[in-house]
Coordinates of C-alpha atoms in Angstrom, one line a residue:
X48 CA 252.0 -57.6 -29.9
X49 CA 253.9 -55.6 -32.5
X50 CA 252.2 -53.6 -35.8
X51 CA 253.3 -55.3 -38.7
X52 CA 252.2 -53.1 -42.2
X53 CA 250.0 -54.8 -44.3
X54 CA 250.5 -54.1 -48.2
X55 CA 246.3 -55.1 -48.5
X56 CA 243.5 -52.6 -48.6
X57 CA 240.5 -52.4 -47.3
X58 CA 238.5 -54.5 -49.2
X59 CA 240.8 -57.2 -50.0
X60 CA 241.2 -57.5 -45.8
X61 CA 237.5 -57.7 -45.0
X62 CA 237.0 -59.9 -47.6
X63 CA 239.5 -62.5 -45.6
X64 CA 237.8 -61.9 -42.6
X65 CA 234.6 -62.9 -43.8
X66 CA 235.6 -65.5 -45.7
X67 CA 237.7 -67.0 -42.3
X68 CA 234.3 -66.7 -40.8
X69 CA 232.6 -68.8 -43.1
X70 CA 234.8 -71.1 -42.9
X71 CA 235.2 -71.6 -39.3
X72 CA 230.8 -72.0 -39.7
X73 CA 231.3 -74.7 -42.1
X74 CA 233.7 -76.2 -40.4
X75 CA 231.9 -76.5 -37.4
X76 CA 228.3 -76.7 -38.0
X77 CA 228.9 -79.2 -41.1
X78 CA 231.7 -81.2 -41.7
X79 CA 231.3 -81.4 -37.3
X80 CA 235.1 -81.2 -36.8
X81 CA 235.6 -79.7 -33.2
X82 CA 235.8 -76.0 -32.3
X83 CA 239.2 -76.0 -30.9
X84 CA 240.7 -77.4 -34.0
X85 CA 238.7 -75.2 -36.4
X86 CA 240.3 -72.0 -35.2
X87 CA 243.5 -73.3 -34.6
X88 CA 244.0 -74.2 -38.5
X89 CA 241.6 -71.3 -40.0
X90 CA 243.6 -68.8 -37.9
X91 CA 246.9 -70.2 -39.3
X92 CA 245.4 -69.7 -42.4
X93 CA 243.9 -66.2 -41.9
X94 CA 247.7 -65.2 -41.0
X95 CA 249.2 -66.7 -44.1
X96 CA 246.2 -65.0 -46.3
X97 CA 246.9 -61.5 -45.0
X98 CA 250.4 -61.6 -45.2
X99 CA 251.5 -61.5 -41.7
X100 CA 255.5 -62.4 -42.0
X101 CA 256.5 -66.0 -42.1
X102 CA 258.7 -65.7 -39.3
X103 CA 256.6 -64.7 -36.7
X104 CA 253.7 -66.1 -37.8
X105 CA 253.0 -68.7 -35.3
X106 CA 255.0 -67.5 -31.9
X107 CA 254.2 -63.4 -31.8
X108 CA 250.5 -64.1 -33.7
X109 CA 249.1 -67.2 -33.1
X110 CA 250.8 -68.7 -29.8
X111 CA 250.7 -64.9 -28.1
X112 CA 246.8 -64.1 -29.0
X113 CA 246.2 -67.6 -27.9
X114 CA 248.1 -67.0 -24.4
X115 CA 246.8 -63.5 -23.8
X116 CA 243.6 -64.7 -23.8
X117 CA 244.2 -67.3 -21.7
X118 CA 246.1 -65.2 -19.3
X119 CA 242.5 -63.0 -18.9
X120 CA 240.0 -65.7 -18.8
X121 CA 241.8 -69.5 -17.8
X122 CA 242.4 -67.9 -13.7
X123 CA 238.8 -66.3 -14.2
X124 CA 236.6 -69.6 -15.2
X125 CA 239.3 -72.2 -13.5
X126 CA 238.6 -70.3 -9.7
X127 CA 235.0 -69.5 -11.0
X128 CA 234.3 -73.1 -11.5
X129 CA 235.5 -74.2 -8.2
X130 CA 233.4 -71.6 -6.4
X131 CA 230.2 -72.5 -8.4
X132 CA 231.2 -76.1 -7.8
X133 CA 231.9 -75.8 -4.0
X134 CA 228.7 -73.9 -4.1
X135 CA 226.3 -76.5 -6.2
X136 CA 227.5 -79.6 -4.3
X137 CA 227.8 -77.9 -0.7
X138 CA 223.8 -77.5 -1.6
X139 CA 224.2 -74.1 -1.2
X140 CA 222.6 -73.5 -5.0
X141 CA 219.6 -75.3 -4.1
X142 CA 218.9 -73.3 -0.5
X143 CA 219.4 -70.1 -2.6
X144 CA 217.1 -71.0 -5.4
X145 CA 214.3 -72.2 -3.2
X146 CA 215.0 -69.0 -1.2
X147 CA 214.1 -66.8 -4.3
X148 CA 211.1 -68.9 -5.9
X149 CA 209.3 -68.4 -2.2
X150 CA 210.4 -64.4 -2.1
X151 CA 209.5 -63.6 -6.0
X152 CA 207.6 -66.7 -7.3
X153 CA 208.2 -69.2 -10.1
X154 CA 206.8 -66.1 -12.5
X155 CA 209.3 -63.5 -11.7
X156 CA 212.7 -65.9 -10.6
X157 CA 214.5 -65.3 -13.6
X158 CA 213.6 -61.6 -13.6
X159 CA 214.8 -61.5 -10.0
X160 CA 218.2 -63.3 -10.9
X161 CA 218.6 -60.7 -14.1
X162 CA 218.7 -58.0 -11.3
X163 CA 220.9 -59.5 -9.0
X164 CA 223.2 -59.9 -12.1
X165 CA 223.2 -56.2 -12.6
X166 CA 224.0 -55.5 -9.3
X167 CA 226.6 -58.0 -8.9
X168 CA 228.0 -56.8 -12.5
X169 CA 228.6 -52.9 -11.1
X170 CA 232.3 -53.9 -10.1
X171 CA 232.7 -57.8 -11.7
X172 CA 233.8 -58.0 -15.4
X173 CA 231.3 -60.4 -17.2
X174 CA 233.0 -63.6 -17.5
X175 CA 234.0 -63.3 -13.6
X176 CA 230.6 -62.7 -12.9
X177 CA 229.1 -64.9 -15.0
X178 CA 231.2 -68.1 -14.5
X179 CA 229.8 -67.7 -10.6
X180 CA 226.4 -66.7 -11.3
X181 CA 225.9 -69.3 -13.1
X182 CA 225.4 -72.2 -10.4
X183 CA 222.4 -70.1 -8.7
X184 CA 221.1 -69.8 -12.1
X185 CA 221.3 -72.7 -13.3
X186 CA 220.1 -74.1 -10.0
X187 CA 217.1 -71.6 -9.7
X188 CA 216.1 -73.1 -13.7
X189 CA 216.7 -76.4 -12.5
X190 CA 214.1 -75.7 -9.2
X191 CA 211.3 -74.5 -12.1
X192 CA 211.9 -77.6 -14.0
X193 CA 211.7 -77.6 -17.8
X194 CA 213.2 -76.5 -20.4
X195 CA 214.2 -72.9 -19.6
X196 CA 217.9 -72.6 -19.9
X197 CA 217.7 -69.0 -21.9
X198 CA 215.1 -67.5 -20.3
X199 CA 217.1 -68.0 -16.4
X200 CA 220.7 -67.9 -18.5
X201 CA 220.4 -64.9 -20.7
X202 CA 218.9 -62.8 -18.0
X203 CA 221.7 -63.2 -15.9
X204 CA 224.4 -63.6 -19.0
X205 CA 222.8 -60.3 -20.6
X206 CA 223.0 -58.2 -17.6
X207 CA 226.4 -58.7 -16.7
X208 CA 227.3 -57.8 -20.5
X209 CA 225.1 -54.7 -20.3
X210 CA 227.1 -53.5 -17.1
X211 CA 230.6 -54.4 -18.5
X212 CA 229.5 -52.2 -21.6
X213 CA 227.8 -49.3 -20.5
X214 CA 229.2 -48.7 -16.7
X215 CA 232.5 -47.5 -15.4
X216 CA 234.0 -48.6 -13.6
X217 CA 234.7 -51.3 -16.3
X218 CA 237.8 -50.8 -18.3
X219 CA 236.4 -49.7 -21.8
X220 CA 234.0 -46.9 -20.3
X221 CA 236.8 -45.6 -18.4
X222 CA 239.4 -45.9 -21.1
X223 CA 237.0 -44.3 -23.4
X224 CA 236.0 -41.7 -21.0
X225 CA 240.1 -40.2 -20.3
X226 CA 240.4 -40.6 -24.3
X227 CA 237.3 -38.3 -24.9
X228 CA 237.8 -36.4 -22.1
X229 CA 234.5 -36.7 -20.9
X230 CA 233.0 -36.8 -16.6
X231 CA 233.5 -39.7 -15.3
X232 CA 230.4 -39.3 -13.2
X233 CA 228.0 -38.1 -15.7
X234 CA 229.0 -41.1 -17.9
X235 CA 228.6 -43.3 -15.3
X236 CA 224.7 -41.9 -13.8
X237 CA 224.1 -41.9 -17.9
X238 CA 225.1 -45.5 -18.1
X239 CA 223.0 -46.4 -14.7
X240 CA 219.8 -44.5 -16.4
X241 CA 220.1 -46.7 -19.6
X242 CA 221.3 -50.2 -18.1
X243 CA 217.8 -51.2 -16.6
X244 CA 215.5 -50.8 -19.8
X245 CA 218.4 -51.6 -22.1
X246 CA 218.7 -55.3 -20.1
X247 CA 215.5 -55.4 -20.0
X248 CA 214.6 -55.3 -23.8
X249 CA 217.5 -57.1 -24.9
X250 CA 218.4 -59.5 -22.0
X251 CA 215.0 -60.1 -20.3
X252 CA 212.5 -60.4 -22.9
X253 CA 214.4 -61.7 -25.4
X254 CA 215.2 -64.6 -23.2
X255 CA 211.8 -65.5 -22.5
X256 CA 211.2 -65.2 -26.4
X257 CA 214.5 -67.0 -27.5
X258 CA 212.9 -69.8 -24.3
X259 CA 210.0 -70.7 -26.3
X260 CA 211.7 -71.3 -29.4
X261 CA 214.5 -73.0 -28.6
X262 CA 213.8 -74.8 -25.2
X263 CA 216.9 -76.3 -23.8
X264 CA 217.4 -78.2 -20.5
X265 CA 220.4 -77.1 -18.4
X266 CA 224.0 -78.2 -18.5
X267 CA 225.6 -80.4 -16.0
X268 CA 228.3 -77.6 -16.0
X269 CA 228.4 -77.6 -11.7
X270 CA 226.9 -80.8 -11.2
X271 CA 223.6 -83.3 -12.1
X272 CA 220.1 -81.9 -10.9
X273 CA 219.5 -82.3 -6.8
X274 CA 219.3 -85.9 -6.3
X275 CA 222.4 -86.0 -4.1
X276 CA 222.2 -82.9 -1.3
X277 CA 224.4 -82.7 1.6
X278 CA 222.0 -83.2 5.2
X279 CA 223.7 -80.0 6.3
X280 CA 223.4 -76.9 3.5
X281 CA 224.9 -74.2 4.3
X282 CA 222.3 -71.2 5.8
X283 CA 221.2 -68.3 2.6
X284 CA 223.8 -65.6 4.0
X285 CA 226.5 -67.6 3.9
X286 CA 226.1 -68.5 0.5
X287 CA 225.3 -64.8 0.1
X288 CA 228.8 -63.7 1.4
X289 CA 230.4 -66.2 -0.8
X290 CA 228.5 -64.4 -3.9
X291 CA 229.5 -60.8 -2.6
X292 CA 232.9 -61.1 -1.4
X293 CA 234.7 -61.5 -5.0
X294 CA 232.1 -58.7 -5.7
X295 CA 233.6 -56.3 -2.5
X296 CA 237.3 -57.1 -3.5
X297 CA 237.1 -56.5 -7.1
X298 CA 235.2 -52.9 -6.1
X299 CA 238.6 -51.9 -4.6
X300 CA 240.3 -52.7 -8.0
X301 CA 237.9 -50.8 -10.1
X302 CA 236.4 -48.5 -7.9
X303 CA 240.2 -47.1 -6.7
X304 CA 241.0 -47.0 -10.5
X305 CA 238.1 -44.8 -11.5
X306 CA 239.2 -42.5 -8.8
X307 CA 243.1 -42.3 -9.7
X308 CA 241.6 -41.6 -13.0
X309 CA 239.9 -38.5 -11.8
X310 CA 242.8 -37.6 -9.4
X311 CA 240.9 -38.5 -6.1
X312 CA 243.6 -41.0 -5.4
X313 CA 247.0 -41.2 -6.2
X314 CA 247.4 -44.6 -7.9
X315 CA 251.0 -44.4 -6.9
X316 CA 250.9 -44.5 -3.3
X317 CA 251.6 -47.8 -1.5
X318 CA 248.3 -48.6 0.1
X319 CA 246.1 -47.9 -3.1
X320 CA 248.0 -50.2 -5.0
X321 CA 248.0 -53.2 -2.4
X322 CA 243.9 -52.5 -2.4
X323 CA 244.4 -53.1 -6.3
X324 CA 246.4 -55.9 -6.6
X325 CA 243.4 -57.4 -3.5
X326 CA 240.8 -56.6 -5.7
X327 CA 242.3 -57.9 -9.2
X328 CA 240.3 -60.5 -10.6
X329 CA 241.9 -63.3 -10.4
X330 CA 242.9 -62.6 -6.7
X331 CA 239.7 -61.4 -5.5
X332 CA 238.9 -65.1 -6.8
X333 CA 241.2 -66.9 -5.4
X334 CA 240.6 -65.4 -1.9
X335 CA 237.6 -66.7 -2.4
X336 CA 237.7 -69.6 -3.5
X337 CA 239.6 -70.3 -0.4
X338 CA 236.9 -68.9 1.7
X339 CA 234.5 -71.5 -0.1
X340 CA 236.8 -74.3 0.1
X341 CA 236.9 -73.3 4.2
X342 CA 233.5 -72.4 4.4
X343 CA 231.3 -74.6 2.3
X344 CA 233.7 -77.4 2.8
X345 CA 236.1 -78.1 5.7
X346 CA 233.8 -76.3 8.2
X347 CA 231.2 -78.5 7.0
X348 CA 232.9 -81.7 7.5
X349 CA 234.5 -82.4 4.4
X350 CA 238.0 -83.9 4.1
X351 CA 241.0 -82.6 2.2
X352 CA 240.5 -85.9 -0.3
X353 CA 236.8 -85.5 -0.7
X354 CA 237.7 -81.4 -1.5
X355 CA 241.0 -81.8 -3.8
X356 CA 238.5 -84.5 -6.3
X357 CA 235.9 -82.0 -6.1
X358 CA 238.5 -79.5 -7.4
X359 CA 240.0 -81.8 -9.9
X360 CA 236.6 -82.5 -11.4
X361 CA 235.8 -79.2 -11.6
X362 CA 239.0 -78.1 -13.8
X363 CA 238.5 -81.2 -16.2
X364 CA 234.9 -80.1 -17.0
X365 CA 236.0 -76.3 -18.0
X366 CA 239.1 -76.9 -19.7
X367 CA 237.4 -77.5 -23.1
X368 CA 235.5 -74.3 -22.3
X369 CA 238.6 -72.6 -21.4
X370 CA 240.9 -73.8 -24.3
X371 CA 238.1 -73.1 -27.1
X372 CA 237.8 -69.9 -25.8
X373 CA 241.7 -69.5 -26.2
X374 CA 241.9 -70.5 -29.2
X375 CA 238.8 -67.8 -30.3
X376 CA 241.3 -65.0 -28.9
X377 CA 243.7 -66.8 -31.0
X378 CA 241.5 -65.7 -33.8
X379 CA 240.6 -62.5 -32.9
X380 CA 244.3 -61.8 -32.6
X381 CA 245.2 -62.6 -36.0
X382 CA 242.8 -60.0 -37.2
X383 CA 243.9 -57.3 -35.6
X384 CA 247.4 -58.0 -36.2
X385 CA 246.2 -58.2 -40.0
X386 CA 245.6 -54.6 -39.8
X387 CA 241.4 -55.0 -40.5
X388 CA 240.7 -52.5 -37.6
X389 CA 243.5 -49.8 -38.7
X390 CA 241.6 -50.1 -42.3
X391 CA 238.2 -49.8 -41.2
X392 CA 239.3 -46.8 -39.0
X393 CA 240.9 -44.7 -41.6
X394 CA 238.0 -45.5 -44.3
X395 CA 235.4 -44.4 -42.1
X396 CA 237.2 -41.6 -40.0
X397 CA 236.1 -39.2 -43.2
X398 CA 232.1 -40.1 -43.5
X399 CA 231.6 -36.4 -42.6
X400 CA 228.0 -37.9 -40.2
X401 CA 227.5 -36.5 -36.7
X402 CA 230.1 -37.1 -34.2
X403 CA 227.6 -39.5 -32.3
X404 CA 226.7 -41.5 -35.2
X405 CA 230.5 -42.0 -36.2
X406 CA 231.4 -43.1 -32.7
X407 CA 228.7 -45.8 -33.0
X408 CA 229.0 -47.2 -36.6
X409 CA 232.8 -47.4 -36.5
X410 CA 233.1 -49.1 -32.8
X411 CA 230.3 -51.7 -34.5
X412 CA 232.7 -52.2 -38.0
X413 CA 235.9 -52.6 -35.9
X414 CA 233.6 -55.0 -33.2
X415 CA 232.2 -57.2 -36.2
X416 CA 235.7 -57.4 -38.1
X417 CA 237.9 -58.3 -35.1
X418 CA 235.9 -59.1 -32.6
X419 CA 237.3 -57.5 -28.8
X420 CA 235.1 -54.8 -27.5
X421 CA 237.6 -53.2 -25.4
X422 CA 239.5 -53.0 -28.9
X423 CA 236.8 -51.3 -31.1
X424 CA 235.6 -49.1 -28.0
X425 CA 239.5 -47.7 -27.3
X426 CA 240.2 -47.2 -31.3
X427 CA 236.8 -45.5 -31.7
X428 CA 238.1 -43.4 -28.6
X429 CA 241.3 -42.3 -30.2
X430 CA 240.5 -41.8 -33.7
X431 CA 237.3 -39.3 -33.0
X432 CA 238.8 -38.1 -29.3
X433 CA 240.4 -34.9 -31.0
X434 CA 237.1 -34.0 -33.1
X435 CA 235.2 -33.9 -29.8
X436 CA 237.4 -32.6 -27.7
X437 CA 237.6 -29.4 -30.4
X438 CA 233.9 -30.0 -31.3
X439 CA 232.3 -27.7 -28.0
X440 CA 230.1 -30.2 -26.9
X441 CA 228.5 -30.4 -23.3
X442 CA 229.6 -32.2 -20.4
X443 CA 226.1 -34.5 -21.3
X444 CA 227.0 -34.4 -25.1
X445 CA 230.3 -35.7 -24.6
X446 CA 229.1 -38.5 -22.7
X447 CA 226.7 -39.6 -24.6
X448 CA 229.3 -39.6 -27.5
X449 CA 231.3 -42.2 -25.3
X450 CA 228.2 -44.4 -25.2
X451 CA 227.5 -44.6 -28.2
X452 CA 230.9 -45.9 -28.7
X453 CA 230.2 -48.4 -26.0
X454 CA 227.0 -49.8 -27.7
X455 CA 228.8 -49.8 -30.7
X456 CA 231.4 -51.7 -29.4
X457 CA 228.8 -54.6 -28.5
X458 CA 227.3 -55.7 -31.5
X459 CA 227.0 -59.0 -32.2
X460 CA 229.3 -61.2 -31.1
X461 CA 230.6 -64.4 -32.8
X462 CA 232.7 -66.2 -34.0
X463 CA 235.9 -63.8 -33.7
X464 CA 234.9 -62.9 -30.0
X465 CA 236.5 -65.1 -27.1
X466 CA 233.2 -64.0 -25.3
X467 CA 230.9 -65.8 -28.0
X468 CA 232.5 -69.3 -27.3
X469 CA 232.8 -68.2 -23.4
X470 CA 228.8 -68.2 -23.5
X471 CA 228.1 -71.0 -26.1
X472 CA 229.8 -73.6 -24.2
X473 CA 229.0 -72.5 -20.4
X474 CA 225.6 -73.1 -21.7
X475 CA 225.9 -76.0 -23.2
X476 CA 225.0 -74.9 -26.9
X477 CA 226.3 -75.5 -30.2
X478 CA 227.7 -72.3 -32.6
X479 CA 224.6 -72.6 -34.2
X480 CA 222.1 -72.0 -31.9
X481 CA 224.8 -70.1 -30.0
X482 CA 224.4 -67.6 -33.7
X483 CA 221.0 -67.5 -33.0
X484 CA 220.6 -66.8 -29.9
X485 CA 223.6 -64.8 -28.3
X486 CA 224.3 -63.0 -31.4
X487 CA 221.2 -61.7 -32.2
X488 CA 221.2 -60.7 -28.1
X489 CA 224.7 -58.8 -28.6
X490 CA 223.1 -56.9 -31.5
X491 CA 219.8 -56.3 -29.9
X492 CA 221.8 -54.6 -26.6
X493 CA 223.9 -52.3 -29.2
X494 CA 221.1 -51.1 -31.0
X495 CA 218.8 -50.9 -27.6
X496 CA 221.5 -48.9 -26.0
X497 CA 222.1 -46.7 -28.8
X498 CA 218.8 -45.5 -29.1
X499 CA 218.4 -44.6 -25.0
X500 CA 221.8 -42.9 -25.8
X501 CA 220.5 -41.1 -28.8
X502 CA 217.5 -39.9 -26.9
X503 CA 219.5 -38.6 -24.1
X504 CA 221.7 -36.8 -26.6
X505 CA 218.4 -35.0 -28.4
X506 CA 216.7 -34.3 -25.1
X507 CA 219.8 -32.3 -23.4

């Protein structure tokens, strides 16, 4: 998307974002018109408020934030779905959940399934890995009984945000890592040391507590609760495989990347880049999904009928999520291209605080104000890169420094993040409670993280 130079300060900018934000909340919560429409017309608005040029207004703003977001997440939940789908009605979910309630207990499920989310988030971005979590979870909650939605969703939902943030090889830590020049390997065992207890705090705990005060039964995302289970489930490992195979490919994605990013590889040669384009997202689902519609389906009986309404179903219930979210990017687009994140940047680049405090409070400003993470973590990158790589900090220092921008880049997600309606409507909730519950989790992570990061930086 092209920079178009905005004539508006600072002040005048942010006061358009918040007041876009407000809107979209009133919108919403009161006069109850639907999401999708709300940030359809309040990012027109927002466009024509800043000044963005008439003429390109709609098609290189609105229509191409709208599609770039699709283009990252439609493939991602759409092939998600139908995996979590073939999964739930394959009964597959329910052998898995009663698997882990006899091997951990009813006490320490959800604790159990905020674990396997961190593992399973090491190579998967988080609304891949969330979108096929989410079946076990849901069915594990759903095995319990009662109202326990947050607890079993934010443990999972919270751990694959904590590895998407804080672990290469993600692309923000990585990007942020060449920018600052930092080791890739020291920021990545740094990240590993302060992913456990910062889940824990912020994802864990916070789930049990968010539980009790707003007690929610679970969606009927994948399907209704377990009245109607196939004879013949498939066996634990073979759901198992299904859950790690997207997990594998997408490995050779990132895992070859941060490697041609410390010169291991070379990310030109023919057989690196055919292990990439495997292990790309939305191919490493779709092989997948195959597998599962092979697997979990034909090998199991099922007829090409019975599997192609399965499939159809599945898309029609995820299309509102996938369209709100859209339109969220939509948004977030037009806030960037206002120029909000260029103005934050150059008013706080000259604060004169410690490097480590900078990188932090300026990846949260440019998070809250327009909403991507990759963006406030990669412009915090660049605009502070040349003071630390002059600055003679350690190899530790430095990545620490790219941490902080990480947690930074976190904080508090709503209504101008793609990711906030992503997790509000997967889960069934409205903005509201999706404010008061995901939100306060984004910020809660930042902060958490910061403060493990912070300690790391005063120790060594």
């Amino acid at each position: 998307m092209e920079d178009w130079t905005q004539t508006l300060g600072t002040g005048p900018l942010l006061g358009i974002a918040a007041a876009a934000v407000l809107l979209i909340l009133f919108l919403v919560i009161k006069v109850r018109l639907h999401a999708f429409l709300v940030l359809i017309v309040v990012s027109l608005l927002t466009a024509i408020a800043t000044g963005l040029p008439m003429g390109v207004l709609v098609n290189e703003v609105l229509v191409e934030s709208f599609g770039g977001t699709l283009g990252a997440v439609a493939l991602l939940i759409g092939l998600g779905a139908i995996i979590g789908r073939l999964i739930e009605s394959s009964g597959g979910a329910k052998v898995i959940a009663e698997k882990m309630v006899s091997i951990f207990g009813e006490k320490r499920a959800a604790f159990a399934l905020g674990i396997t989310s961190l593992i399973l988030g090491f190579p998967i971005f988080f609304d891949a890995g969330l979108i096929v979590m989410l079946p076990i979870i849901f069915a594990v909650a759903r095995r319990i009984g009662g109202k326990n939605l947050l607890l079993f969703g934010f443990s999972g939902a919270a751990a694959f945000s904590v590895m998407h943030v804080f672990l290469p090889p993600h692309p923000g830590p990585v990007a942020a890592t060449e920018l600052f020049g930092a080791d890739l390997g020291v920021v990545l065992l740094l990240g590993l040391v302060i992913a456990f207890p910062t889940w824990y705090l912020s994802g864990y705990l916070w789930g049990k507590f968010v539980n009790k005060r707003y007690p929610m039964i679970v969606p009927a995302l994948f399907g209704e609760k377990d009245d109607d289970q196939p004879v013949n489930p498939p066996k634990v490992g073979t759901v198992v495989a299904i859950l790690l195979l997207p997990m594998v490919l997408i490995f050779l994605n990132t895992g070859l990347n941060a490697l041609g990013s410390v010169g291991a590889v070379d990310r030109d040669d023919t057989w690196v880049q055919a292990l990439m384009l495997i292990g790309t997202s939305p191919v490493a689902l779709l092989i997948t999904a195959l597998v599962a519609l092979l697997v979990l389906g034909k090998f199991r009986g099922e007829n090409g009928s019975a599997l192609e309404k399965l499939v159809e179903g599945t898309l029609g219930s995820v299309a509102s999520v996938i369209l709100i979210t859209g339109a969220g990017g939509m948004f977030g687009g037009v806030l960037r291209a206002s120029g909000i994140g260029d103005a934050l940047s150059s008013s706080l680049d000259g604060l004169g605080m410690p490097v480590i405090f900078a990188a932090y409070l300026i990846a949260v400003a440019l998070r809250v104000a327009q909403g991507s993470a990759t963006v406030a973590l990669v412009t915090t990158a660049g605009l502070l890169a040349p003071a630390v790589t002059s600055g003679g900090f350690s190899v530790i220092d430095v990545a620490a420094i790219t941490l902080a921008a990480a947690a930074g880049s976190v904080f508090a997600s709503h209504v101008n993040d793609s990711g906030f309606w992503l997790v509000g409507r997967l889960m069934g909730m409205d903005v509201k409670t999706t404010l008061k519950t995901w939100t306060v989790q984004q910020a809660i992570e930042s902060v958490v993280g910061f403060v493990f990061v912070l300690a790391v930086y005063a120790i060594f």
